C-alpha cells in the first residue's frame, strides 16, 4: 500500500475509493498515529462461522453460505495462533470481524490471550455482530476488562425486510437483543459505543429511513457503506425510474420524522443526497439482472421479494423484468 499497490484483501477499499467514497482505510488512517513498526490498531478476521446467510455475503465470510454452495468452510488460518505471535505492547485498538463473532469460540480465546498479557485495560475492543446473540453474563465479564468497547450491529433493514436481506434469525429476536445491549450500556460505567452499520444496496435504498428511525428510537449511532459486491445487488442496478420512485418516497418520509436533522447532525449528507436524488448520469444498463438474481434465490429459498418490497413490485419496470425473466 505504501507503494500505491492494493493487495487482494484490500479490494473493497480500492473499489470504494475508485467511486469517490471514503473507504475504511482512509477513515482509520488519521485516528491512530504510530511510530514506524508500532502496532497500535489491529483488525482480525476470527473465522466464517455464522448463523446467517445474508444475500450480499459469500462463503469466505459465512459458513451457511459455504454449506449452501457445497464448499468447505473458510478455515484458511488459525486466528488464535496468529494472534499469539503479535506484540501487543503498543496496541490501542483491536477490531474483530467474522462470520458472527459472538458465536465463535476463537473470539473469546483471543480476548483470553489479551487478558493474559494484562493489556485489556489499555485497549478499545471493537467488533461487529449480526445481533443474534443476547448479551449474557459471560459476554459482559469479557467486555468489562477493556478500556472501552465499540459494537457494530450489522442491520440492513427492519422487520420482514431485515429477515429477507439477512435470513437466519427473526427480526424480533435481534431487536430484543439490541435492547439488552442498550440496557447494559445504561447500567455500566464502561465507555461503550453501540452503532448500527448498514450496507446500502438495491434492496434497502427505499427503507434506509426505517433503520434511521430504529437508531433514533434506541439512541444508537449509525454508519454505512455503499455495497459494491455482489454487483447484482448494487444500488446502481436500480434503473433511474425506480430510483426516482425511491427518492419520492424518501423525500415524503422526511416530512414525517427527524431523519434530515439526524443526517445533517452526523455528517451523512452525501448519503442523504443518494437517497433523495436519483443521479440520472449513473445508471447500469443491465439492471434487469437484479430481478433475475432475486428470482433465482427466491425460488431456491422459498422467499418472495414481491412480498417484502411491495412498492418495488408495483413498479412497471420490476413487473416487466420479472415477466421477461
Ligand atoms: S451475518 Fe455477516 S458474516 Fe454472517 S452472513 Fe451476514 S454478512 Fe455474512
XYZ file of C-alpha atoms and ligand atoms in Angstrom:
333
model
C 0.000 0.000 0.000
C 2.881 2.371 0.693
C 3.813 1.888 -2.975
C 0.227 2.537 -4.077
C -0.497 -1.141 -4.835
C -3.630 -2.616 -3.238
C -3.219 -6.227 -2.027
C -6.039 -8.640 -2.993
C -7.534 -8.455 0.519
C -7.972 -4.677 0.176
C -10.216 -4.684 -2.882
C -13.240 -3.266 -1.028
C -11.323 -0.114 -0.067
C -9.860 0.079 -3.582
C -13.300 -0.183 -5.160
C -14.828 2.388 -2.767
C -12.027 4.883 -3.335
C -12.370 4.447 -7.128
C -16.024 5.515 -6.755
C -15.010 8.581 -4.768
C -16.272 7.073 -1.479
C -14.450 7.300 1.833
C -13.015 3.817 2.440
C -12.322 2.251 5.822
C -8.610 2.686 5.078
C -8.996 6.454 4.698
C -11.309 6.765 7.699
C -8.958 4.984 10.089
C -5.677 6.364 8.766
C -5.755 9.525 10.807
C -7.179 8.111 14.030
C -4.090 6.274 15.222
C -0.694 7.842 14.783
C 2.055 5.281 15.367
C 5.835 5.349 15.146
C 7.268 3.106 12.411
C 6.883 -0.559 13.329
C 4.438 0.035 16.196
C 1.238 -1.967 16.064
C -1.473 0.264 17.527
C -4.565 -0.727 15.557
C -5.304 -4.322 14.568
C -8.261 -5.739 12.654
C -8.541 -9.519 12.636
C -10.910 -11.972 10.944
C -11.859 -14.605 13.533
C -13.465 -17.048 11.100
C -16.509 -17.595 8.938
C -18.722 -19.448 11.424
C -22.084 -17.744 11.023
C -25.761 -18.340 11.741
C -26.928 -16.147 8.870
C -26.817 -16.311 5.085
C -27.118 -12.664 4.067
C -27.877 -12.135 0.407
C -24.800 -9.986 -0.173
C -22.422 -12.308 1.726
C -20.278 -15.182 0.456
C -18.658 -18.485 1.527
C -15.486 -16.703 2.622
C -17.420 -14.957 5.384
C -20.369 -17.214 6.197
C -20.320 -20.944 6.932
C -24.012 -21.113 5.956
C -23.086 -19.812 2.508
C -20.349 -22.478 2.324
C -22.949 -25.117 3.102
C -25.399 -23.602 0.595
C -22.835 -23.837 -2.195
C -21.369 -27.183 -1.067
C -17.982 -25.612 -0.409
C -15.668 -26.280 2.541
C -15.844 -23.741 5.349
C -13.242 -20.993 5.203
C -10.634 -22.129 7.719
C -7.578 -20.774 5.959
C -5.687 -19.830 9.113
C -5.817 -20.164 12.880
C -6.628 -16.646 14.192
C -5.587 -17.516 17.745
C -2.156 -18.895 16.707
C -1.685 -15.804 14.515
C -2.663 -13.508 17.351
C -0.285 -15.157 19.798
C 2.677 -14.202 17.582
C 1.833 -10.499 17.750
C 3.463 -7.994 20.066
C 0.552 -6.329 21.873
C 2.689 -3.852 23.731
C 1.500 -0.760 21.822
C -1.935 -1.977 20.811
C -4.672 0.607 21.417
C -7.493 -0.676 19.263
C -8.475 -4.254 18.471
C -11.234 -4.944 15.958
C -12.569 -8.478 15.457
C -14.715 -9.484 12.497
C -16.453 -12.680 11.329
C -18.636 -14.552 10.487
C -20.687 -13.978 13.569
C -18.075 -13.081 16.151
C -20.140 -13.822 19.264
C -20.817 -17.478 18.379
C -17.154 -18.168 17.581
C -15.081 -19.591 20.438
C -11.934 -18.105 18.862
C -13.341 -14.635 19.566
C -13.244 -15.414 23.302
C -9.910 -17.255 23.069
C -8.355 -14.102 21.582
C -9.805 -11.999 24.396
C -8.405 -14.506 26.914
C -4.975 -14.105 25.328
C -5.167 -10.287 25.572
C -6.177 -10.655 29.203
C -3.206 -12.953 29.954
C -0.942 -10.232 28.557
C -2.567 -7.761 31.012
C -3.342 -5.478 28.111
C -7.162 -5.392 28.107
C -7.493 -2.244 30.216
C -5.354 -0.310 27.683
C -7.303 -1.412 24.610
C -10.524 -0.370 22.935
C -12.245 -3.552 21.791
C -14.324 -3.236 18.674
C -16.319 -5.935 16.910
C -19.170 -6.497 14.503
C -22.144 -8.710 15.298
C -25.352 -9.529 13.488
C -27.287 -9.026 16.742
C -28.356 -12.658 17.034
C -26.682 -13.290 20.393
C -28.132 -11.935 23.591
C -25.683 -10.130 25.888
C -25.254 -12.543 28.807
C -23.065 -12.511 31.921
C -20.190 -14.231 30.106
C -20.038 -11.539 27.411
C -20.390 -8.763 29.983
C -17.480 -10.125 32.066
C -15.246 -10.150 28.971
C -16.206 -6.615 27.922
C -15.720 -5.113 31.361
C -11.977 -5.833 31.235
C -11.436 -3.404 28.343
C -10.775 0.307 28.356
C -13.790 0.853 26.128
C -15.958 -1.111 23.711
C -17.388 -0.371 20.279
C -20.100 -2.673 18.908
C -21.290 -2.549 15.308
C -24.659 -4.204 14.770
C -24.991 -5.139 11.099
C -28.535 -4.069 10.262
C -29.746 -3.659 6.678
C -33.461 -3.382 7.243
C -36.160 -3.720 9.864
C -38.987 -6.273 10.185
C -39.627 -8.553 7.210
C -37.084 -6.740 5.036
C -34.350 -7.463 7.609
C -35.226 -11.161 7.535
C -35.270 -11.133 3.723
C -31.858 -9.475 3.286
C -30.227 -11.270 6.214
C -32.025 -14.621 6.584
C -31.360 -16.889 9.543
C -32.609 -15.048 12.643
C -36.009 -13.448 13.374
C -36.016 -9.637 13.461
C -37.932 -9.685 16.783
C -35.044 -11.574 18.395
C -32.465 -9.129 17.008
C -34.455 -6.122 18.202
C -34.840 -7.653 21.696
C -31.125 -8.471 21.830
C -30.125 -4.934 20.844
C -32.418 -3.598 23.596
C -30.454 -5.802 26.018
C -27.179 -4.230 24.850
C -28.669 -0.741 25.219
C -29.786 -1.597 28.783
C -26.292 -2.844 29.647
C -24.771 0.378 28.337
C -27.096 2.373 30.605
C -26.126 0.305 33.662
C -22.354 0.203 33.258
C -19.600 2.782 33.649
C -17.696 1.089 30.800
C -17.437 3.576 27.888
C -19.410 1.941 25.096
C -20.448 2.974 21.623
C -23.329 0.974 20.192
C -23.562 1.555 16.470
C -25.741 0.254 13.673
C -23.820 -0.362 10.465
C -25.798 -0.592 7.236
C -24.807 -1.791 3.801
C -26.647 0.447 1.343
C -27.845 -1.657 -1.576
C -30.646 -2.003 -4.092
C -32.752 -3.984 -1.593
C -32.830 -1.334 1.116
C -32.365 2.049 -0.591
C -36.116 2.596 -0.125
C -36.039 1.699 3.579
C -32.955 3.417 4.980
C -35.046 5.886 6.931
C -36.687 2.959 8.800
C -33.211 1.996 10.012
C -32.510 5.608 10.951
C -35.779 5.659 12.927
C -34.664 2.468 14.683
C -31.362 4.146 15.614
C -33.114 7.254 16.901
C -35.533 5.115 18.954
C -32.747 3.114 20.615
C -30.224 6.006 20.781
C -27.728 4.174 18.587
C -25.161 5.781 16.341
C -25.217 4.870 12.656
C -22.655 4.245 9.953
C -22.954 2.894 6.435
C -21.089 1.729 3.400
C -22.361 1.543 -0.145
C -22.332 -2.068 -1.376
C -20.053 -2.824 -4.300
C -20.113 -6.678 -4.275
C -22.027 -8.664 -5.427
C -22.687 -6.068 -8.081
C -26.115 -7.590 -8.876
C -27.293 -6.005 -5.613
C -25.596 -2.650 -6.111
C -27.779 0.410 -5.696
C -26.624 1.388 -9.198
C -28.503 -1.634 -10.610
C -31.752 0.144 -9.922
C -32.973 1.837 -13.074
C -33.479 5.583 -12.946
C -37.272 5.240 -12.898
C -37.128 3.070 -9.749
C -34.573 5.386 -8.167
C -36.861 8.340 -8.814
C -39.680 6.480 -7.092
C -37.417 5.750 -4.108
C -36.415 9.415 -3.960
C -40.082 10.427 -3.936
C -40.742 8.013 -1.061
C -37.677 9.183 0.846
C -38.490 12.853 0.320
C -42.047 12.379 1.556
C -40.757 10.436 4.585
C -38.690 13.478 5.519
C -41.831 15.362 6.471
C -42.821 12.715 8.972
C -39.722 12.262 11.055
C -36.424 13.718 12.118
C -34.153 11.948 9.657
C -32.985 15.069 7.842
C -31.827 16.565 11.127
C -30.218 13.199 12.023
C -28.328 13.065 8.728
C -27.180 16.682 8.918
C -26.024 16.436 12.515
C -23.978 13.302 11.842
C -22.308 14.248 8.626
C -24.191 11.762 6.457
C -25.231 14.378 3.908
C -23.542 12.678 0.938
C -25.640 9.558 1.555
C -28.677 11.715 2.148
C -28.215 13.044 -1.392
C -28.053 9.481 -2.770
C -31.352 8.689 -1.110
C -33.175 11.823 -2.182
C -31.780 12.457 -5.663
C -31.781 9.941 -8.496
C -28.410 10.720 -10.155
C -29.529 10.074 -13.749
C -25.934 10.019 -15.051
C -25.146 6.929 -13.010
C -27.018 4.004 -14.481
C -26.002 0.428 -15.137
C -27.741 -0.662 -18.316
C -28.367 -4.305 -17.416
C -30.444 -3.501 -14.351
C -32.751 -6.449 -15.118
C -30.016 -8.670 -13.701
C -31.146 -7.526 -10.274
C -34.605 -9.030 -10.804
C -33.130 -12.260 -12.250
C -30.858 -12.519 -9.223
C -33.754 -12.058 -6.791
C -35.937 -14.544 -8.667
C -33.163 -17.162 -8.690
C -32.572 -17.060 -4.928
C -36.271 -16.660 -4.126
C -37.071 -19.873 -5.941
C -34.227 -21.674 -4.158
C -35.009 -20.329 -0.674
C -38.815 -20.148 -0.991
C -38.819 -16.408 -0.307
C -40.525 -13.578 -2.165
C -39.075 -10.168 -2.930
C -42.541 -9.108 -4.084
C -43.995 -9.520 -0.602
C -41.215 -7.720 1.310
C -40.802 -4.934 -1.231
C -44.343 -4.309 -2.497
C -43.519 -0.791 -3.688
C -40.843 -2.287 -5.971
C -43.173 -4.941 -7.269
C -45.796 -2.362 -8.175
C -43.259 -0.564 -10.334
C -43.764 -1.326 -14.032
C -40.023 -1.901 -14.618
C -39.905 -4.660 -11.989
C -43.050 -6.384 -13.242
C -41.867 -6.422 -16.847
C -38.361 -7.584 -15.858
C -39.845 -10.407 -13.761
C -42.148 -11.494 -16.589
C -39.293 -11.479 -19.106
C -37.115 -13.460 -16.693
S -24.019 -12.001 9.426
Fe -22.184 -11.154 8.438
S -20.864 -12.931 8.049
Fe -22.917 -13.725 8.523
S -23.880 -13.999 6.511
Fe -24.421 -11.954 7.262
S -22.892 -10.567 6.386
Fe -22.093 -12.668 6.215
